Coordinates of C-alpha atoms and ligand atoms in Angstrom, one line a residue:
X1 CA 0.0 0.0 0.0
X2 CA 1.3 3.5 -0.9
X3 CA 0.2 6.6 0.9
X4 CA -0.2 10.0 -0.7
X5 CA -1.3 12.9 1.4
X6 CA -3.6 10.8 3.5
X7 CA -5.0 8.7 0.8
X8 CA -4.0 5.1 0.7
X9 CA -3.8 3.4 -2.6
X10 CA -4.3 -0.3 -3.4
X11 CA -3.6 -1.0 -7.1
X12 CA -5.4 -3.6 -9.1
X13 CA -3.5 -6.7 -10.0
X14 CA -5.4 -7.0 -13.2
X15 CA -6.0 -3.9 -15.4
X16 CA -9.0 -4.0 -17.7
X17 CA -7.7 -1.3 -19.9
X18 CA -6.7 -3.7 -22.6
X19 CA -10.3 -4.7 -23.0
X20 CA -11.5 -1.2 -23.9
X21 CA -12.4 -0.4 -27.5
X22 CA -11.8 3.4 -27.4
X23 CA -13.3 3.9 -30.8
X24 CA -16.6 2.4 -29.6
X25 CA -17.3 3.7 -26.1
X26 CA -21.0 3.0 -25.5
X27 CA -22.0 5.1 -22.5
X28 CA -21.3 3.2 -19.2
X29 CA -19.9 0.1 -20.9
X30 CA -16.5 0.3 -19.3
X31 CA -15.6 1.3 -15.8
X32 CA -12.0 2.3 -15.0
X33 CA -9.8 0.1 -12.8
X34 CA -10.0 2.0 -9.5
X35 CA -12.4 3.8 -7.2
X36 CA -12.1 6.2 -4.3
X37 CA -13.9 5.2 -1.1
X38 CA -14.4 7.3 2.0
X39 CA -16.5 6.5 5.1
X40 CA -18.3 8.8 7.5
X41 CA -19.0 7.6 11.0
X42 CA -18.8 8.9 14.6
X43 CA -19.4 12.4 13.2
X44 CA -16.5 12.7 10.8
X45 CA -14.9 11.6 7.6
X46 CA -12.2 9.0 7.9
X47 CA -9.2 8.3 5.7
X48 CA -10.1 8.0 2.0
X49 CA -8.7 5.1 0.0
X50 CA -8.3 4.2 -3.6
X51 CA -9.0 0.6 -4.3
X52 CA -9.7 -1.7 -7.3
X53 CA -13.3 -1.1 -8.6
X54 CA -15.3 -3.9 -7.0
X55 CA -18.7 -4.9 -5.6
X56 CA -20.1 -3.5 -2.4
X57 CA -21.5 -5.6 0.3
X58 CA -24.7 -4.2 1.9
X59 CA -26.9 -5.4 4.6
X60 CA -30.6 -5.5 3.6
X61 CA -31.4 -2.8 6.2
X62 CA -28.9 -0.3 4.7
X63 CA -30.8 2.9 5.1
X64 CA -30.2 4.3 1.6
X65 CA -32.0 1.3 0.1
X66 CA -35.2 2.2 1.9
X67 CA -35.4 6.0 2.4
X68 CA -33.4 7.3 -0.5
X69 CA -30.6 9.3 1.1
X70 CA -28.4 9.1 -2.0
X71 CA -26.8 12.0 -3.9
X72 CA -24.7 11.9 -7.0
X73 CA -22.7 14.1 -9.4
X74 CA -21.9 13.8 -13.1
X75 CA -18.8 15.5 -14.4
X76 CA -16.0 15.0 -17.0
X77 CA -12.3 15.0 -17.4
X78 CA -10.8 15.8 -20.9
X79 CA -7.5 14.9 -22.6
X80 CA -6.0 18.2 -23.5
X81 CA -4.0 19.2 -26.6
X82 CA -0.7 18.8 -24.7
X83 CA -1.6 15.4 -23.3
X84 CA -2.5 16.6 -19.8
X85 CA -5.9 15.9 -18.2
X86 CA -8.4 18.6 -17.4
X87 CA -11.2 18.1 -14.8
X88 CA -13.9 20.5 -16.0
X89 CA -15.4 22.9 -13.4
X90 CA -14.4 20.8 -10.4
X91 CA -15.3 23.5 -7.9
X92 CA -18.8 24.1 -9.2
X93 CA -19.5 20.3 -9.1
X94 CA -18.2 20.1 -5.6
X95 CA -20.3 23.0 -4.5
X96 CA -23.5 21.6 -6.1
X97 CA -22.8 18.2 -4.5
X98 CA -22.8 19.9 -1.1
X99 CA -26.0 21.8 -1.8
X100 CA -27.7 18.5 -2.7
X101 CA -26.3 16.8 0.4
X102 CA -27.6 19.6 2.6
X103 CA -31.1 19.2 1.2
X104 CA -31.0 15.4 1.9
X105 CA -29.7 15.9 5.5
X106 CA -26.4 14.3 4.6
X107 CA -22.9 15.4 5.9
X108 CA -20.8 18.0 4.1
X109 CA -18.2 16.6 1.8
X110 CA -14.9 18.5 2.4
X111 CA -13.0 19.9 -0.6
X112 CA -9.8 17.9 0.4
X113 CA -11.5 14.6 0.0
X114 CA -13.6 15.4 -3.1
X115 CA -10.9 17.3 -5.1
X116 CA -7.7 15.7 -3.9
X117 CA -9.3 12.2 -4.0
X118 CA -10.5 12.8 -7.5
X119 CA -7.2 14.2 -8.7
X120 CA -5.3 11.2 -7.3
X121 CA -7.9 8.7 -8.7
X122 CA -7.5 10.2 -12.2
X123 CA -3.7 10.4 -11.9
X124 CA -3.7 6.7 -11.2
X125 CA -6.2 5.8 -14.0
X126 CA -4.7 8.4 -16.3
X127 CA -4.6 6.0 -19.3
X128 CA -8.4 5.7 -19.0
X129 CA -8.9 9.3 -20.2
X130 CA -9.6 8.9 -23.9
X131 CA -7.6 10.7 -26.6
X132 CA -10.3 10.5 -29.3
X133 CA -11.8 13.8 -30.4
X134 CA -15.1 14.4 -28.4
X135 CA -14.4 11.6 -26.0
X136 CA -13.8 12.1 -22.2
X137 CA -13.7 10.4 -18.9
X138 CA -17.1 10.6 -17.2
X139 CA -16.8 10.9 -13.4
X140 CA -19.5 9.7 -11.0
X141 CA -19.1 10.8 -7.4
X142 CA -21.9 9.7 -5.1
X143 CA -22.8 9.3 -1.5
X144 CA -25.3 7.1 0.3
X145 CA -26.6 6.3 3.8
X146 CA -24.5 3.2 4.6
X147 CA -25.8 2.7 8.1
X148 CA -27.7 -0.5 8.5
X149 CA -30.7 0.0 10.8
X150 CA -34.4 -0.3 10.6
X151 CA -36.0 3.1 11.3
X152 CA -36.9 6.2 9.5
X153 CA -34.3 8.8 10.3
X154 CA -31.3 10.4 8.8
X155 CA -28.4 7.9 9.0
X156 CA -25.3 8.3 11.2
X157 CA -23.0 6.6 8.7
X158 CA -22.4 7.4 5.0
X159 CA -20.1 6.2 2.2
X160 CA -18.7 8.4 -0.5
X161 CA -17.4 6.8 -3.7
X162 CA -16.0 8.1 -7.0
X163 CA -15.6 5.9 -10.0
X164 CA -15.1 6.8 -13.6
X165 CA -15.9 5.6 -17.1
X166 CA -14.5 6.5 -20.5
X167 CA -17.3 7.8 -22.8
X168 CA -17.5 9.1 -26.4
X169 CA -19.3 12.2 -27.4
X170 CA -23.0 11.3 -27.6
X171 CA -23.9 11.6 -31.2
X172 CA -25.8 14.8 -31.7
X173 CA -28.8 13.2 -33.4
X174 CA -31.8 15.6 -32.9
X175 CA -34.3 14.3 -30.3
X176 CA -38.1 14.6 -30.0
X177 CA -39.5 15.9 -26.7
X178 CA -43.0 15.9 -25.2
X179 CA -44.2 18.7 -23.0
X180 CA -45.4 16.8 -20.0
X181 CA -48.5 18.2 -18.4
X182 CA -49.8 15.3 -16.4
X183 CA -46.8 14.4 -14.2
X184 CA -44.2 16.7 -12.6
X185 CA -40.7 16.0 -11.5
X186 CA -40.3 18.7 -8.9
X187 CA -42.4 21.2 -7.0
X188 CA -41.6 24.4 -5.1
X189 CA -40.2 23.5 -1.8
X190 CA -39.2 20.1 -3.0
X191 CA -35.9 18.5 -4.0
X192 CA -35.8 19.4 -7.7
X193 CA -32.5 21.4 -7.4
X194 CA -30.7 18.4 -5.7
X195 CA -29.1 15.6 -7.7
X196 CA -30.7 13.0 -5.4
X197 CA -31.7 9.5 -6.4
X198 CA -35.4 9.9 -5.9
X199 CA -35.8 12.6 -8.4
X200 CA -34.8 10.2 -11.2
X201 CA -36.8 7.2 -9.9
X202 CA -39.9 9.4 -10.1
X203 CA -39.2 10.5 -13.6
X204 CA -38.9 7.1 -15.2
X205 CA -42.6 6.3 -15.6
X206 CA -43.5 9.6 -17.4
X207 CA -40.4 9.2 -19.6
X208 CA -41.3 5.6 -20.5
X209 CA -44.8 6.7 -21.5
X210 CA -43.4 9.5 -23.6
X211 CA -41.1 6.9 -25.3
X212 CA -44.1 4.7 -26.0
X213 CA -45.6 7.7 -27.8
X214 CA -42.5 8.1 -30.0
X215 CA -40.6 10.7 -28.1
X216 CA -37.1 10.5 -26.6
X217 CA -37.6 12.7 -23.6
X218 CA -40.1 14.9 -21.7
X219 CA -40.0 18.6 -21.2
X220 CA -41.1 19.1 -17.6
X221 CA -43.5 21.8 -16.6
X222 CA -44.0 23.3 -13.2
X223 CA -46.6 24.4 -10.8
X224 CA -50.2 23.5 -10.4
X225 CA -51.3 24.9 -13.7
X226 CA -48.2 23.4 -15.5
X227 CA -47.9 26.4 -17.8
X228 CA -44.1 26.9 -17.8
X229 CA -41.3 24.8 -19.1
X230 CA -38.6 23.8 -16.6
X231 CA -36.1 21.3 -18.0
X232 CA -35.7 18.0 -19.8
X233 CA -34.6 14.7 -18.3
X234 CA -31.1 15.2 -17.1
X235 CA -30.6 18.4 -19.1
X236 CA -31.6 22.0 -18.8
X237 CA -33.8 23.2 -21.6
X238 CA -32.8 26.1 -23.8
X239 CA -34.5 27.9 -26.7
X240 CA -33.5 30.4 -29.3
X241 CA -36.4 32.7 -29.9
X242 CA -36.0 36.0 -31.9
X243 CA -32.2 35.4 -31.8
X244 CA -32.3 35.4 -28.0
X245 CA -31.0 32.4 -26.0
X246 CA -33.7 31.8 -23.3
X247 CA -33.7 29.3 -20.4
X248 CA -35.7 29.0 -17.2
X249 CA -34.3 30.9 -14.2
X250 CA -32.8 28.8 -11.4
X251 CA -35.2 27.9 -8.6
X252 CA -35.6 25.1 -6.1
X253 CA -37.3 23.0 -8.7
X254 CA -34.5 23.3 -11.3
X255 CA -31.1 21.6 -11.3
X256 CA -28.4 24.2 -11.5
X257 CA -26.6 22.7 -14.5
X258 CA -22.9 23.3 -15.0
X259 CA -23.4 23.0 -18.7
X260 CA -26.2 25.5 -18.5
X261 CA -24.0 28.0 -16.7
X262 CA -21.1 27.5 -19.0
X263 CA -23.2 27.9 -22.2
X264 CA -24.9 31.1 -20.9
X265 CA -21.5 32.6 -20.0
X266 CA -20.1 31.7 -23.4
X267 CA -23.2 33.1 -25.2
X268 CA -23.0 36.4 -23.5
X269 CA -19.3 36.6 -24.3
X270 CA -19.9 36.3 -28.0
X271 CA -22.7 38.9 -28.0
X272 CA -25.7 36.6 -28.0
X273 CA -28.6 38.1 -26.0
X274 CA -29.3 35.8 -23.0
X275 CA -32.5 35.8 -21.0
X276 CA -33.1 33.7 -17.9
X277 CA -36.8 33.8 -17.6
X278 CA -39.9 31.5 -17.6
X279 CA -41.0 30.2 -21.0
X280 CA -44.6 29.3 -21.2
X281 CA -46.2 26.7 -23.4
X282 CA -48.3 29.5 -25.0
X283 CA -45.1 31.4 -25.8
X284 CA -43.6 28.3 -27.5
X285 CA -46.8 27.8 -29.6
X286 CA -46.8 31.4 -30.8
X287 CA -43.1 31.3 -31.5
X288 CA -43.7 28.3 -33.7
X289 CA -46.6 30.0 -35.4
X290 CA -44.6 33.2 -36.1
X291 CA -41.5 31.1 -37.0
X292 CA -39.5 33.0 -34.4
X293 CA -38.2 29.9 -32.7
X294 CA -35.1 28.6 -34.4
X295 CA -33.5 26.3 -31.9
X296 CA -34.4 24.2 -28.8
X297 CA -31.9 22.0 -27.0
X298 CA -31.0 20.2 -23.8
X299 CA -27.8 21.2 -22.0
X300 CA -26.1 18.7 -19.7
X301 CA -22.7 17.0 -19.0
X302 CA -23.3 13.7 -20.8
X303 CA -24.5 15.1 -24.2
X304 CA -23.2 18.7 -23.8
X305 CA -26.0 19.8 -26.2
X306 CA -28.9 17.7 -27.4
X307 CA -30.6 19.4 -30.3
X308 CA -34.4 19.1 -30.4
X309 CA -36.1 18.5 -33.7
X310 CA -39.7 18.3 -32.5
X311 CA -41.7 19.4 -29.5
X312 CA -45.0 17.7 -28.8
X313 CA -47.6 19.9 -27.2
X314 CA -51.0 18.4 -26.5
X315 CA -50.6 15.8 -29.2
X316 CA -49.4 18.3 -31.8
X317 CA -45.8 18.0 -33.0
X318 CA -44.1 21.3 -33.6
X319 CA -41.0 21.0 -35.8
X320 CA -37.8 23.0 -35.5
X321 CA -35.8 24.0 -38.5
X322 CA -32.7 21.9 -39.3
X323 CA -29.5 22.7 -37.4
X324 CA -26.3 23.8 -39.1
X325 CA -22.7 24.6 -38.1
X326 CA -23.9 28.2 -37.6
X327 CA -26.6 27.2 -35.1
X328 CA -26.1 28.8 -31.7
X329 CA -26.0 25.4 -30.1
X330 CA -23.1 24.2 -32.3
X331 CA -21.2 27.5 -31.9
X332 CA -21.4 27.2 -28.1
X333 CA -20.6 23.5 -28.1
X334 CA -17.5 24.2 -30.2
X335 CA -16.3 27.0 -27.9
X336 CA -16.7 24.9 -24.9
X337 CA -14.7 22.1 -26.6
X338 CA -11.9 24.6 -27.3
X339 CA -11.6 25.7 -23.7
X340 CA -11.8 22.2 -22.3
X341 CA -9.0 20.8 -24.5
X342 CA -6.8 23.9 -24.0
X343 CA -7.1 25.1 -27.6
X344 CA -8.1 28.5 -26.4
X345 CA -7.2 30.3 -23.1
X346 CA -9.3 29.3 -20.1
X347 CA -10.2 32.9 -19.0
X348 CA -13.0 31.7 -16.6
X349 CA -10.7 29.4 -14.7
X350 CA -12.9 26.4 -15.5
X351 CA -10.1 23.9 -15.9
X352 CA -8.3 22.0 -13.3
X353 CA -5.3 20.6 -15.1
X354 CA -3.5 17.6 -13.5
Ligands
PLP1 C1 -27.4 16.7 -14.0 C2 -28.7 17.4 -14.5 C3 -28.7 18.5 -15.4 C4 -27.5 19.0 -16.1 O1 -26.5 19.4 -15.2 P1 -25.0 19.5 -15.7 O2 -24.2 20.0 -14.6 O3 -24.9 20.4 -16.9 O4 -24.6 18.1 -16.1 C5 -29.9 19.1 -15.6 N1 -31.1 18.6 -15.1 C6 -31.1 17.6 -14.3 C7 -32.4 17.2 -13.7 C8 -29.9 16.9 -13.9 O5 -29.9 15.9 -13.1

């Protein structure tokens, strides 16, 4: 066992790297050799360790399995032009992780464990970061209530884990979305802003129904009258109407997307008018009628941007015009790529280069 600034490392005796087809990285197919594990008990975090990726052993009364105290993050590391590795917006992800944890009554995750642990994990599994254009290493930090006890109350013990997976750029094939007006994913005062497990479990049934109706995803609406668009699946929703980039403002029912924030910043920078405001279903309909809406897309870490080709509102499909290199979504995606790979200067300090 080696020790590096308080993190013990146990290396795998059998690397699976040779089995990876880097030209064919189906999302989630390959998991890198190692994971970071850190336990919380007796009111504090204990020594993190890096160990070979392996099964967990859980007692059936593990609290997370029953009451849903689980929180995750999704982030990416990129191979840069000079061969170094860049963890994109590490601080913002760490910050959001803690906001989610706070809402779920789970303990604060210190920066030293999250950031140092991740840096060391990626240093060890450096060869798992793809070189292929558009590919990256997807990073999944998460925490769950690991205490085994029957009883509804916040746990006294938690486990934090980070594992990683090489992924390719999700092919930007335009998707069809359905404006969901029967189910909701989040409500004012609820947990919508937190990346906690239950939010996703609750979204599967409506999404499955939308798929049966020929859509890829739903566009969530909010409130009792469900008039305003919130976001889509695991992505924030953005529209270009009248040459203005519009997205819903942050609230406790919306996930504060890192991609959302990055794209809004880049858009403002290149002189695109940006509005963070509520978009109603009626506004969308009239924007289609007047042909003022030119783009609609989801923004999230996995896909970066997911262009939308059709929006279903009350059984009517509204078609977007085709996307080109000059579309706002492609311009923004390209600029983001240049920053992440070190091809242009990182003036926002978004990169953590290791
Ligand atoms: C993760 C997520 C997003 C996108 O956030 P990014 O930080 O850009 O990946 C948007 N909406 C929901 C519901 C999410 O879970």
